[in-house]
């Protein structure tokens, strides 16, 4: 955002100073401080190989729709966690609270909690109470709302458990708001995620290895997790070094991308006059 401009200026000066001591042209790395230049840059497909947008949904969509240059990125971070009846109740609380509250505005923050119906009165109440204690507002379908209210403490703020709308299940809140929906089967959870999600990162909390593998095989997302917070989706945590972006593209780099993930191939053939025939 605009509040980071001074930091970018300082970093640019450091890089420029370092380049002056090398054979790399000083103009190889440039800082653009105004949006007025974006349209011109996006038209330079002859000179620019890749665009990695980091910013709002609107910015990323605008860039994807306005250039012929390949774009590595994602417009949405609509992540979901599926809480099953076999999940460890205390560990589930830790993972879900982390996924929602450690950095609500992050693209890998959970936005939808899917709850198996048989977990509504076992592990879900503890999760709901822990989230509310952290200031999270729950947007619940009728079944999960009834379960949350039944087990809510007397001190629970009245607006912390609300009725969900259909729009809530495909909304990236980027705040301490979480949509909650009850599902009956694993297939229903997978269908919901593939229909409403953004193919970024989704997780299942379960003790059933077969269900976990089915989930990870059938959910069409760049990151699919078993018993983990969605916040783990990060290039540094993956061991890729500094993350340059997260991609939901279906070709080449996908998921968190480090510098190595941007490399392409050149095939050098040193032959002895080989031919394809004879």
PDB file of C-alpha atoms in Angstrom:
ATOM      1  CA  UNK A   1       0.000   0.000   0.000  1.00  0.00           C
ATOM      2  CA  UNK A   2       0.908   3.688  -0.108  1.00  0.00           C
ATOM      3  CA  UNK A   3       2.230   3.530   3.453  1.00  0.00           C
ATOM      4  CA  UNK A   4       5.133   1.367   2.226  1.00  0.00           C
ATOM      5  CA  UNK A   5       6.334   3.846  -0.422  1.00  0.00           C
ATOM      6  CA  UNK A   6       9.163   5.268   1.692  1.00  0.00           C
ATOM      7  CA  UNK A   7      10.430   1.761   2.426  1.00  0.00           C
ATOM      8  CA  UNK A   8      10.452   0.935  -1.287  1.00  0.00           C
ATOM      9  CA  UNK A   9      12.347   4.156  -2.031  1.00  0.00           C
ATOM     10  CA  UNK A  10      14.985   3.300   0.580  1.00  0.00           C
ATOM     11  CA  UNK A  11      15.355  -0.268  -0.720  1.00  0.00           C
ATOM     12  CA  UNK A  12      15.622   1.015  -4.297  1.00  0.00           C
ATOM     13  CA  UNK A  13      18.460   3.352  -3.313  1.00  0.00           C
ATOM     14  CA  UNK A  14      20.353   0.503  -1.660  1.00  0.00           C
ATOM     15  CA  UNK A  15      19.958  -1.709  -4.745  1.00  0.00           C
ATOM     16  CA  UNK A  16      20.995   1.122  -7.059  1.00  0.00           C
ATOM     17  CA  UNK A  17      24.089   1.760  -4.966  1.00  0.00           C
ATOM     18  CA  UNK A  18      25.014  -1.926  -5.067  1.00  0.00           C
ATOM     19  CA  UNK A  19      24.506  -2.166  -8.837  1.00  0.00           C
ATOM     20  CA  UNK A  20      26.862   0.759  -9.395  1.00  0.00           C
ATOM     21  CA  UNK A  21      29.684  -1.515  -8.202  1.00  0.00           C
ATOM     22  CA  UNK A  22      28.836  -4.282 -10.693  1.00  0.00           C
ATOM     23  CA  UNK A  23      28.561  -4.753 -14.453  1.00  0.00           C
ATOM     24  CA  UNK A  24      24.764  -4.887 -14.242  1.00  0.00           C
ATOM     25  CA  UNK A  25      23.171  -1.751 -15.756  1.00  0.00           C
ATOM     26  CA  UNK A  26      21.870   0.540 -13.029  1.00  0.00           C
ATOM     27  CA  UNK A  27      18.519   0.771 -14.783  1.00  0.00           C
ATOM     28  CA  UNK A  28      17.966  -2.996 -14.652  1.00  0.00           C
ATOM     29  CA  UNK A  29      15.968  -2.534 -11.459  1.00  0.00           C
ATOM     30  CA  UNK A  30      13.604   0.405 -11.303  1.00  0.00           C
ATOM     31  CA  UNK A  31      11.066   1.736  -8.846  1.00  0.00           C
ATOM     32  CA  UNK A  32       7.679   2.838 -10.143  1.00  0.00           C
ATOM     33  CA  UNK A  33       5.957   5.103  -7.631  1.00  0.00           C
ATOM     34  CA  UNK A  34       2.837   6.046  -9.556  1.00  0.00           C
ATOM     35  CA  UNK A  35       0.000   4.025 -11.077  1.00  0.00           C
ATOM     36  CA  UNK A  36       0.071   6.283 -14.117  1.00  0.00           C
ATOM     37  CA  UNK A  37       2.968   4.248 -15.511  1.00  0.00           C
ATOM     38  CA  UNK A  38       1.331   0.847 -15.056  1.00  0.00           C
ATOM     39  CA  UNK A  39      -0.649   0.896 -18.306  1.00  0.00           C
ATOM     40  CA  UNK A  40       2.491   1.788 -20.270  1.00  0.00           C
ATOM     41  CA  UNK A  41       4.506  -0.964 -18.608  1.00  0.00           C
ATOM     42  CA  UNK A  42       1.813  -3.564 -19.263  1.00  0.00           C
ATOM     43  CA  UNK A  43       2.046  -2.798 -22.978  1.00  0.00           C
ATOM     44  CA  UNK A  44       5.770  -3.617 -23.114  1.00  0.00           C
ATOM     45  CA  UNK A  45       5.389  -7.339 -23.806  1.00  0.00           C
ATOM     46  CA  UNK A  46       8.415  -7.168 -26.116  1.00  0.00           C
ATOM     47  CA  UNK A  47      10.683  -6.261 -23.211  1.00  0.00           C
ATOM     48  CA  UNK A  48       9.008  -7.595 -20.056  1.00  0.00           C
ATOM     49  CA  UNK A  49       8.896 -11.364 -19.503  1.00  0.00           C
ATOM     50  CA  UNK A  50       6.753 -11.602 -16.382  1.00  0.00           C
ATOM     51  CA  UNK A  51       4.511  -9.517 -14.131  1.00  0.00           C
ATOM     52  CA  UNK A  52       4.134 -10.453 -10.443  1.00  0.00           C
ATOM     53  CA  UNK A  53       1.371  -8.263  -8.988  1.00  0.00           C
ATOM     54  CA  UNK A  54       1.089  -7.942  -5.210  1.00  0.00           C
ATOM     55  CA  UNK A  55      -1.874  -5.979  -3.963  1.00  0.00           C
ATOM     56  CA  UNK A  56      -5.630  -5.800  -3.916  1.00  0.00           C
ATOM     57  CA  UNK A  57      -8.042  -8.076  -5.753  1.00  0.00           C
ATOM     58  CA  UNK A  58      -8.915  -5.192  -8.071  1.00  0.00           C
ATOM     59  CA  UNK A  59      -5.268  -4.483  -8.914  1.00  0.00           C
ATOM     60  CA  UNK A  60      -4.449  -8.102  -9.755  1.00  0.00           C
ATOM     61  CA  UNK A  61      -7.564  -8.537 -11.892  1.00  0.00           C
ATOM     62  CA  UNK A  62      -6.846  -5.271 -13.715  1.00  0.00           C
ATOM     63  CA  UNK A  63      -3.316  -6.393 -14.536  1.00  0.00           C
ATOM     64  CA  UNK A  64      -4.411  -9.856 -15.709  1.00  0.00           C
ATOM     65  CA  UNK A  65      -7.024  -8.318 -17.994  1.00  0.00           C
ATOM     66  CA  UNK A  66      -4.775  -5.552 -19.341  1.00  0.00           C
ATOM     67  CA  UNK A  67      -1.623  -7.238 -20.603  1.00  0.00           C
ATOM     68  CA  UNK A  68      -0.288  -9.902 -22.941  1.00  0.00           C
ATOM     69  CA  UNK A  69       2.652 -10.453 -20.588  1.00  0.00           C
ATOM     70  CA  UNK A  70       2.451 -13.648 -18.493  1.00  0.00           C
ATOM     71  CA  UNK A  71       1.158 -12.869 -14.999  1.00  0.00           C
ATOM     72  CA  UNK A  72       2.130 -14.852 -11.911  1.00  0.00           C
ATOM     73  CA  UNK A  73      -0.281 -14.240  -9.079  1.00  0.00           C
ATOM     74  CA  UNK A  74      -3.717 -14.667  -7.608  1.00  0.00           C
ATOM     75  CA  UNK A  75      -6.667 -12.308  -7.365  1.00  0.00           C
ATOM     76  CA  UNK A  76      -8.298 -13.941  -4.345  1.00  0.00           C
ATOM     77  CA  UNK A  77      -7.224 -15.824  -1.241  1.00  0.00           C
ATOM     78  CA  UNK A  78     -10.502 -17.481  -0.330  1.00  0.00           C
ATOM     79  CA  UNK A  79      -9.182 -20.344   1.810  1.00  0.00           C
ATOM     80  CA  UNK A  80     -11.270 -22.956   3.637  1.00  0.00           C
ATOM     81  CA  UNK A  81     -10.749 -25.459   6.441  1.00  0.00           C
ATOM     82  CA  UNK A  82     -12.876 -28.602   6.748  1.00  0.00           C
ATOM     83  CA  UNK A  83     -13.320 -29.652  10.396  1.00  0.00           C
ATOM     84  CA  UNK A  84     -14.259 -33.322  10.670  1.00  0.00           C
ATOM     85  CA  UNK A  85     -15.588 -35.271  13.636  1.00  0.00           C
ATOM     86  CA  UNK A  86     -12.326 -37.214  13.967  1.00  0.00           C
ATOM     87  CA  UNK A  87     -10.099 -34.151  14.317  1.00  0.00           C
ATOM     88  CA  UNK A  88      -8.257 -33.695  17.609  1.00  0.00           C
ATOM     89  CA  UNK A  89     -10.413 -31.033  19.367  1.00  0.00           C
ATOM     90  CA  UNK A  90      -7.588 -29.078  21.019  1.00  0.00           C
ATOM     91  CA  UNK A  91      -5.237 -29.216  18.038  1.00  0.00           C
ATOM     92  CA  UNK A  92      -8.107 -28.166  15.765  1.00  0.00           C
ATOM     93  CA  UNK A  93      -8.620 -25.058  17.902  1.00  0.00           C
ATOM     94  CA  UNK A  94      -4.934 -24.177  17.575  1.00  0.00           C
ATOM     95  CA  UNK A  95      -4.887 -24.600  13.788  1.00  0.00           C
ATOM     96  CA  UNK A  96      -8.151 -22.768  13.083  1.00  0.00           C
ATOM     97  CA  UNK A  97      -7.508 -19.857  15.450  1.00  0.00           C
ATOM     98  CA  UNK A  98      -4.062 -19.409  13.896  1.00  0.00           C
ATOM     99  CA  UNK A  99      -5.500 -19.568  10.371  1.00  0.00           C
ATOM    100  CA  UNK A 100      -8.030 -16.821  11.128  1.00  0.00           C
ATOM    101  CA  UNK A 101      -6.427 -14.511  13.672  1.00  0.00           C
ATOM    102  CA  UNK A 102      -2.640 -14.511  13.195  1.00  0.00           C
ATOM    103  CA  UNK A 103      -2.967 -12.145  10.199  1.00  0.00           C
ATOM    104  CA  UNK A 104      -6.605 -11.790   9.033  1.00  0.00           C
ATOM    105  CA  UNK A 105      -5.717  -9.641   6.009  1.00  0.00           C
ATOM    106  CA  UNK A 106      -3.287 -12.199   4.572  1.00  0.00           C
ATOM    107  CA  UNK A 107      -4.193 -14.075   1.399  1.00  0.00           C
ATOM    108  CA  UNK A 108      -3.669 -17.392   3.216  1.00  0.00           C
ATOM    109  CA  UNK A 109      -5.990 -16.551   6.105  1.00  0.00           C
ATOM    110  CA  UNK A 110      -8.995 -18.895   6.366  1.00  0.00           C
ATOM    111  CA  UNK A 111     -12.288 -17.324   5.268  1.00  0.00           C
ATOM    112  CA  UNK A 112     -14.659 -20.320   5.422  1.00  0.00           C
ATOM    113  CA  UNK A 113     -14.945 -23.062   8.034  1.00  0.00           C
ATOM    114  CA  UNK A 114     -16.773 -26.176   6.858  1.00  0.00           C
ATOM    115  CA  UNK A 115     -17.999 -28.321   9.754  1.00  0.00           C
ATOM    116  CA  UNK A 116     -18.978 -31.971   9.466  1.00  0.00           C
ATOM    117  CA  UNK A 117     -22.477 -32.325  10.923  1.00  0.00           C
ATOM    118  CA  UNK A 118     -21.315 -34.939  13.428  1.00  0.00           C
ATOM    119  CA  UNK A 119     -18.766 -32.430  14.790  1.00  0.00           C
ATOM    120  CA  UNK A 120     -21.329 -29.706  15.511  1.00  0.00           C
ATOM    121  CA  UNK A 121     -21.750 -30.661  19.163  1.00  0.00           C
ATOM    122  CA  UNK A 122     -18.289 -32.148  19.784  1.00  0.00           C
ATOM    123  CA  UNK A 123     -15.276 -30.212  18.492  1.00  0.00           C
ATOM    124  CA  UNK A 124     -17.021 -27.224  16.882  1.00  0.00           C
ATOM    125  CA  UNK A 125     -18.250 -25.518  20.093  1.00  0.00           C
ATOM    126  CA  UNK A 126     -14.697 -25.272  21.425  1.00  0.00           C
ATOM    127  CA  UNK A 127     -13.480 -23.874  18.115  1.00  0.00           C
ATOM    128  CA  UNK A 128     -16.311 -21.324  18.015  1.00  0.00           C
ATOM    129  CA  UNK A 129     -15.668 -20.188  21.592  1.00  0.00           C
ATOM    130  CA  UNK A 130     -11.933 -19.806  20.962  1.00  0.00           C
ATOM    131  CA  UNK A 131     -12.549 -17.771  17.802  1.00  0.00           C
ATOM    132  CA  UNK A 132     -15.080 -15.504  19.514  1.00  0.00           C
ATOM    133  CA  UNK A 133     -12.643 -14.971  22.394  1.00  0.00           C
ATOM    134  CA  UNK A 134     -10.182 -13.645  19.804  1.00  0.00           C
ATOM    135  CA  UNK A 135     -12.755 -11.188  18.465  1.00  0.00           C
ATOM    136  CA  UNK A 136     -13.897 -13.195  15.459  1.00  0.00           C
ATOM    137  CA  UNK A 137     -17.433 -12.676  14.149  1.00  0.00           C
ATOM    138  CA  UNK A 138     -19.014 -15.903  12.879  1.00  0.00           C
ATOM    139  CA  UNK A 139     -21.393 -15.894   9.892  1.00  0.00           C
ATOM    140  CA  UNK A 140     -23.144 -19.247  10.347  1.00  0.00           C
ATOM    141  CA  UNK A 141     -25.628 -21.373   8.453  1.00  0.00           C
ATOM    142  CA  UNK A 142     -28.680 -22.377  10.578  1.00  0.00           C
ATOM    143  CA  UNK A 143     -27.214 -25.630  11.938  1.00  0.00           C
ATOM    144  CA  UNK A 144     -23.839 -24.213  12.957  1.00  0.00           C
ATOM    145  CA  UNK A 145     -25.480 -21.076  14.341  1.00  0.00           C
ATOM    146  CA  UNK A 146     -27.740 -23.160  16.582  1.00  0.00           C
ATOM    147  CA  UNK A 147     -24.763 -25.191  17.818  1.00  0.00           C
ATOM    148  CA  UNK A 148     -22.673 -22.090  18.468  1.00  0.00           C
ATOM    149  CA  UNK A 149     -25.480 -20.325  20.346  1.00  0.00           C
ATOM    150  CA  UNK A 150     -26.273 -23.422  22.411  1.00  0.00           C
ATOM    151  CA  UNK A 151     -22.730 -23.577  23.710  1.00  0.00           C
ATOM    152  CA  UNK A 152     -21.975 -19.839  23.821  1.00  0.00           C
ATOM    153  CA  UNK A 153     -20.991 -18.255  27.114  1.00  0.00           C
ATOM    154  CA  UNK A 154     -23.313 -15.710  28.682  1.00  0.00           C
ATOM    155  CA  UNK A 155     -20.701 -13.022  28.012  1.00  0.00           C
ATOM    156  CA  UNK A 156     -20.621 -13.715  24.265  1.00  0.00           C
ATOM    157  CA  UNK A 157     -21.170 -10.465  22.308  1.00  0.00           C
ATOM    158  CA  UNK A 158     -24.578 -10.642  20.578  1.00  0.00           C
ATOM    159  CA  UNK A 159     -23.169  -9.760  17.159  1.00  0.00           C
ATOM    160  CA  UNK A 160     -20.430 -12.418  17.218  1.00  0.00           C
ATOM    161  CA  UNK A 161     -22.763 -15.156  15.910  1.00  0.00           C
ATOM    162  CA  UNK A 162     -24.817 -14.035  12.913  1.00  0.00           C
ATOM    163  CA  UNK A 163     -26.861 -15.652  10.160  1.00  0.00           C
ATOM    164  CA  UNK A 164     -24.802 -16.203   7.017  1.00  0.00           C
ATOM    165  CA  UNK A 165     -25.868 -15.137   3.550  1.00  0.00           C
ATOM    166  CA  UNK A 166     -24.956 -17.025   0.387  1.00  0.00           C
ATOM    167  CA  UNK A 167     -22.534 -14.223  -0.483  1.00  0.00           C
ATOM    168  CA  UNK A 168     -20.560 -14.888   2.702  1.00  0.00           C
ATOM    169  CA  UNK A 169     -19.396 -18.230   1.330  1.00  0.00           C
ATOM    170  CA  UNK A 170     -17.552 -16.653  -1.574  1.00  0.00           C
ATOM    171  CA  UNK A 171     -16.311 -13.534   0.206  1.00  0.00           C
ATOM    172  CA  UNK A 172     -12.698 -12.814   1.106  1.00  0.00           C
ATOM    173  CA  UNK A 173     -13.316 -10.873   4.313  1.00  0.00           C
ATOM    174  CA  UNK A 174      -9.671 -10.000   5.085  1.00  0.00           C
ATOM    175  CA  UNK A 175     -10.814  -9.287   8.634  1.00  0.00           C
ATOM    176  CA  UNK A 176     -11.901 -11.045  11.829  1.00  0.00           C
ATOM    177  CA  UNK A 177     -14.990 -12.459  10.121  1.00  0.00           C
ATOM    178  CA  UNK A 178     -15.438 -16.141   9.304  1.00  0.00           C
ATOM    179  CA  UNK A 179     -18.165 -17.884   7.314  1.00  0.00           C
ATOM    180  CA  UNK A 180     -19.262 -21.236   8.800  1.00  0.00           C
ATOM    181  CA  UNK A 181     -21.192 -23.929   6.933  1.00  0.00           C
ATOM    182  CA  UNK A 182     -22.329 -27.428   7.903  1.00  0.00           C
ATOM    183  CA  UNK A 183     -21.692 -30.300   5.473  1.00  0.00           C
ATOM    184  CA  UNK A 184     -22.677 -33.949   5.726  1.00  0.00           C
ATOM    185  CA  UNK A 185     -19.974 -35.643   3.683  1.00  0.00           C
ATOM    186  CA  UNK A 186     -16.420 -35.271   2.467  1.00  0.00           C
ATOM    187  CA  UNK A 187     -17.700 -35.013  -1.101  1.00  0.00           C
ATOM    188  CA  UNK A 188     -19.928 -32.104  -0.100  1.00  0.00           C
ATOM    189  CA  UNK A 189     -16.972 -30.307   1.472  1.00  0.00           C
ATOM    190  CA  UNK A 190     -14.829 -30.831  -1.626  1.00  0.00           C
ATOM    191  CA  UNK A 191     -17.639 -29.645  -3.900  1.00  0.00           C
ATOM    192  CA  UNK A 192     -18.109 -26.494  -1.831  1.00  0.00           C
ATOM    193  CA  UNK A 193     -14.406 -25.631  -1.903  1.00  0.00           C
ATOM    194  CA  UNK A 194     -14.023 -26.230  -5.635  1.00  0.00           C
ATOM    195  CA  UNK A 195     -17.140 -24.153  -6.341  1.00  0.00           C
ATOM    196  CA  UNK A 196     -16.695 -21.242  -3.934  1.00  0.00           C
ATOM    197  CA  UNK A 197     -12.945 -21.160  -3.277  1.00  0.00           C
ATOM    198  CA  UNK A 198     -10.150 -19.385  -5.124  1.00  0.00           C
ATOM    199  CA  UNK A 199      -7.861 -22.436  -5.587  1.00  0.00           C
ATOM    200  CA  UNK A 200      -5.294 -20.915  -3.234  1.00  0.00           C
ATOM    201  CA  UNK A 201      -4.932 -23.049  -0.064  1.00  0.00           C
ATOM    202  CA  UNK A 202      -7.404 -25.354   1.694  1.00  0.00           C
ATOM    203  CA  UNK A 203      -7.064 -27.733   4.628  1.00  0.00           C
ATOM    204  CA  UNK A 204      -8.776 -30.754   6.176  1.00  0.00           C
ATOM    205  CA  UNK A 205      -8.536 -31.531   9.897  1.00  0.00           C
ATOM    206  CA  UNK A 206      -9.068 -35.266  10.377  1.00  0.00           C
ATOM    207  CA  UNK A 207      -7.615 -38.454  11.850  1.00  0.00           C
ATOM    208  CA  UNK A 208      -8.725 -40.435   8.790  1.00  0.00           C
ATOM    209  CA  UNK A 209      -5.790 -40.824   6.398  1.00  0.00           C
ATOM    210  CA  UNK A 210      -7.983 -42.053   3.529  1.00  0.00           C
ATOM    211  CA  UNK A 211     -10.256 -39.014   3.801  1.00  0.00           C
ATOM    212  CA  UNK A 212      -7.227 -36.738   3.923  1.00  0.00           C
ATOM    213  CA  UNK A 213      -5.764 -38.232   0.743  1.00  0.00           C
ATOM    214  CA  UNK A 214      -9.115 -37.978  -1.046  1.00  0.00           C
ATOM    215  CA  UNK A 215      -9.386 -34.336  -0.004  1.00  0.00           C
ATOM    216  CA  UNK A 216      -5.863 -33.502  -1.159  1.00  0.00           C
ATOM    217  CA  UNK A 217      -6.334 -35.324  -4.467  1.00  0.00           C
ATOM    218  CA  UNK A 218      -9.715 -33.836  -5.337  1.00  0.00           C
ATOM    219  CA  UNK A 219      -9.532 -30.254  -4.048  1.00  0.00           C
ATOM    220  CA  UNK A 220      -8.336 -28.171  -6.998  1.00  0.00           C
ATOM    221  CA  UNK A 221      -6.060 -25.758  -5.140  1.00  0.00           C
ATOM    222  CA  UNK A 222      -2.383 -24.837  -5.270  1.00  0.00           C
ATOM    223  CA  UNK A 223      -2.013 -25.860  -1.618  1.00  0.00           C
ATOM    224  CA  UNK A 224      -3.931 -28.727   0.006  1.00  0.00           C
ATOM    225  CA  UNK A 225      -3.183 -29.498   3.651  1.00  0.00           C
ATOM    226  CA  UNK A 226      -3.878 -32.238   6.148  1.00  0.00           C
ATOM    227  CA  UNK A 227      -4.049 -31.095   9.774  1.00  0.00           C
ATOM    228  CA  UNK A 228      -2.474 -27.682   9.253  1.00  0.00           C
ATOM    229  CA  UNK A 229      -3.315 -24.002   9.370  1.00  0.00           C
ATOM    230  CA  UNK A 230      -3.663 -22.428   5.923  1.00  0.00           C
ATOM    231  CA  UNK A 231      -1.181 -19.775   7.056  1.00  0.00           C
ATOM    232  CA  UNK A 232       1.613 -22.264   6.344  1.00  0.00           C
ATOM    233  CA  UNK A 233       1.231 -21.338   2.651  1.00  0.00           C
ATOM    234  CA  UNK A 234       4.346 -19.200   2.381  1.00  0.00           C
ATOM    235  CA  UNK A 235       7.525 -19.465   0.355  1.00  0.00           C
ATOM    236  CA  UNK A 236       9.775 -18.894   3.362  1.00  0.00           C
ATOM    237  CA  UNK A 237       8.015 -21.630   5.352  1.00  0.00           C
ATOM    238  CA  UNK A 238       8.313 -23.971   2.361  1.00  0.00           C
ATOM    239  CA  UNK A 239      12.063 -23.403   2.345  1.00  0.00           C
ATOM    240  CA  UNK A 240      12.057 -21.472  -0.932  1.00  0.00           C
ATOM    241  CA  UNK A 241      13.756 -18.405   0.529  1.00  0.00           C
ATOM    242  CA  UNK A 242      12.257 -14.987  -0.078  1.00  0.00           C
ATOM    243  CA  UNK A 243       8.791 -15.361  -1.583  1.00  0.00           C
ATOM    244  CA  UNK A 244       8.210 -13.395  -4.764  1.00  0.00           C
ATOM    245  CA  UNK A 245       4.557 -14.353  -5.136  1.00  0.00           C
ATOM    246  CA  UNK A 246       1.842 -16.962  -4.772  1.00  0.00           C
ATOM    247  CA  UNK A 247       0.338 -18.355  -7.945  1.00  0.00           C
ATOM    248  CA  UNK A 248      -2.927 -20.152  -8.632  1.00  0.00           C
ATOM    249  CA  UNK A 249      -1.989 -20.652 -12.278  1.00  0.00           C
ATOM    250  CA  UNK A 250      -2.227 -24.150 -13.765  1.00  0.00           C
ATOM    251  CA  UNK A 251       1.112 -24.058 -15.589  1.00  0.00           C
ATOM    252  CA  UNK A 252       4.706 -23.531 -14.517  1.00  0.00           C
ATOM    253  CA  UNK A 253       5.048 -21.968 -11.056  1.00  0.00           C
ATOM    254  CA  UNK A 254       2.116 -22.754  -8.737  1.00  0.00           C
ATOM    255  CA  UNK A 255       1.628 -22.006  -5.054  1.00  0.00           C
ATOM    256  CA  UNK A 256       4.272 -20.019  -3.102  1.00  0.00           C
ATOM    257  CA  UNK A 257       7.132 -19.144  -5.452  1.00  0.00           C
ATOM    258  CA  UNK A 258      10.744 -18.337  -4.599  1.00  0.00           C
ATOM    259  CA  UNK A 259      13.457 -17.109  -6.943  1.00  0.00           C
ATOM    260  CA  UNK A 260      14.302 -20.656  -8.063  1.00  0.00           C
ATOM    261  CA  UNK A 261      10.671 -21.176  -9.017  1.00  0.00           C
ATOM    262  CA  UNK A 262      10.976 -18.416 -11.613  1.00  0.00           C
ATOM    263  CA  UNK A 263      13.724 -20.162 -13.545  1.00  0.00           C
ATOM    264  CA  UNK A 264      13.054 -21.527 -17.025  1.00  0.00           C
ATOM    265  CA  UNK A 265      14.942 -24.110 -19.064  1.00  0.00           C
ATOM    266  CA  UNK A 266      17.379 -23.852 -21.937  1.00  0.00           C
ATOM    267  CA  UNK A 267      18.367 -27.167 -23.559  1.00  0.00           C
ATOM    268  CA  UNK A 268      21.961 -27.253 -24.797  1.00  0.00           C
ATOM    269  CA  UNK A 269      22.788 -30.140 -27.139  1.00  0.00           C
ATOM    270  CA  UNK A 270      26.461 -30.841 -27.914  1.00  0.00           C
ATOM    271  CA  UNK A 271      26.368 -33.348 -30.711  1.00  0.00           C
ATOM    272  CA  UNK A 272      28.456 -35.072 -33.328  1.00  0.00           C
ATOM    273  CA  UNK A 273      26.402 -34.218 -36.394  1.00  0.00           C
ATOM    274  CA  UNK A 274      23.398 -36.264 -35.255  1.00  0.00           C
ATOM    275  CA  UNK A 275      20.326 -36.423 -37.486  1.00  0.00           C
ATOM    276  CA  UNK A 276      16.811 -37.651 -36.823  1.00  0.00           C
ATOM    277  CA  UNK A 277      16.674 -40.081 -39.741  1.00  0.00           C
ATOM    278  CA  UNK A 278      18.886 -42.995 -40.634  1.00  0.00           C
TER     279      UNK A 278
END
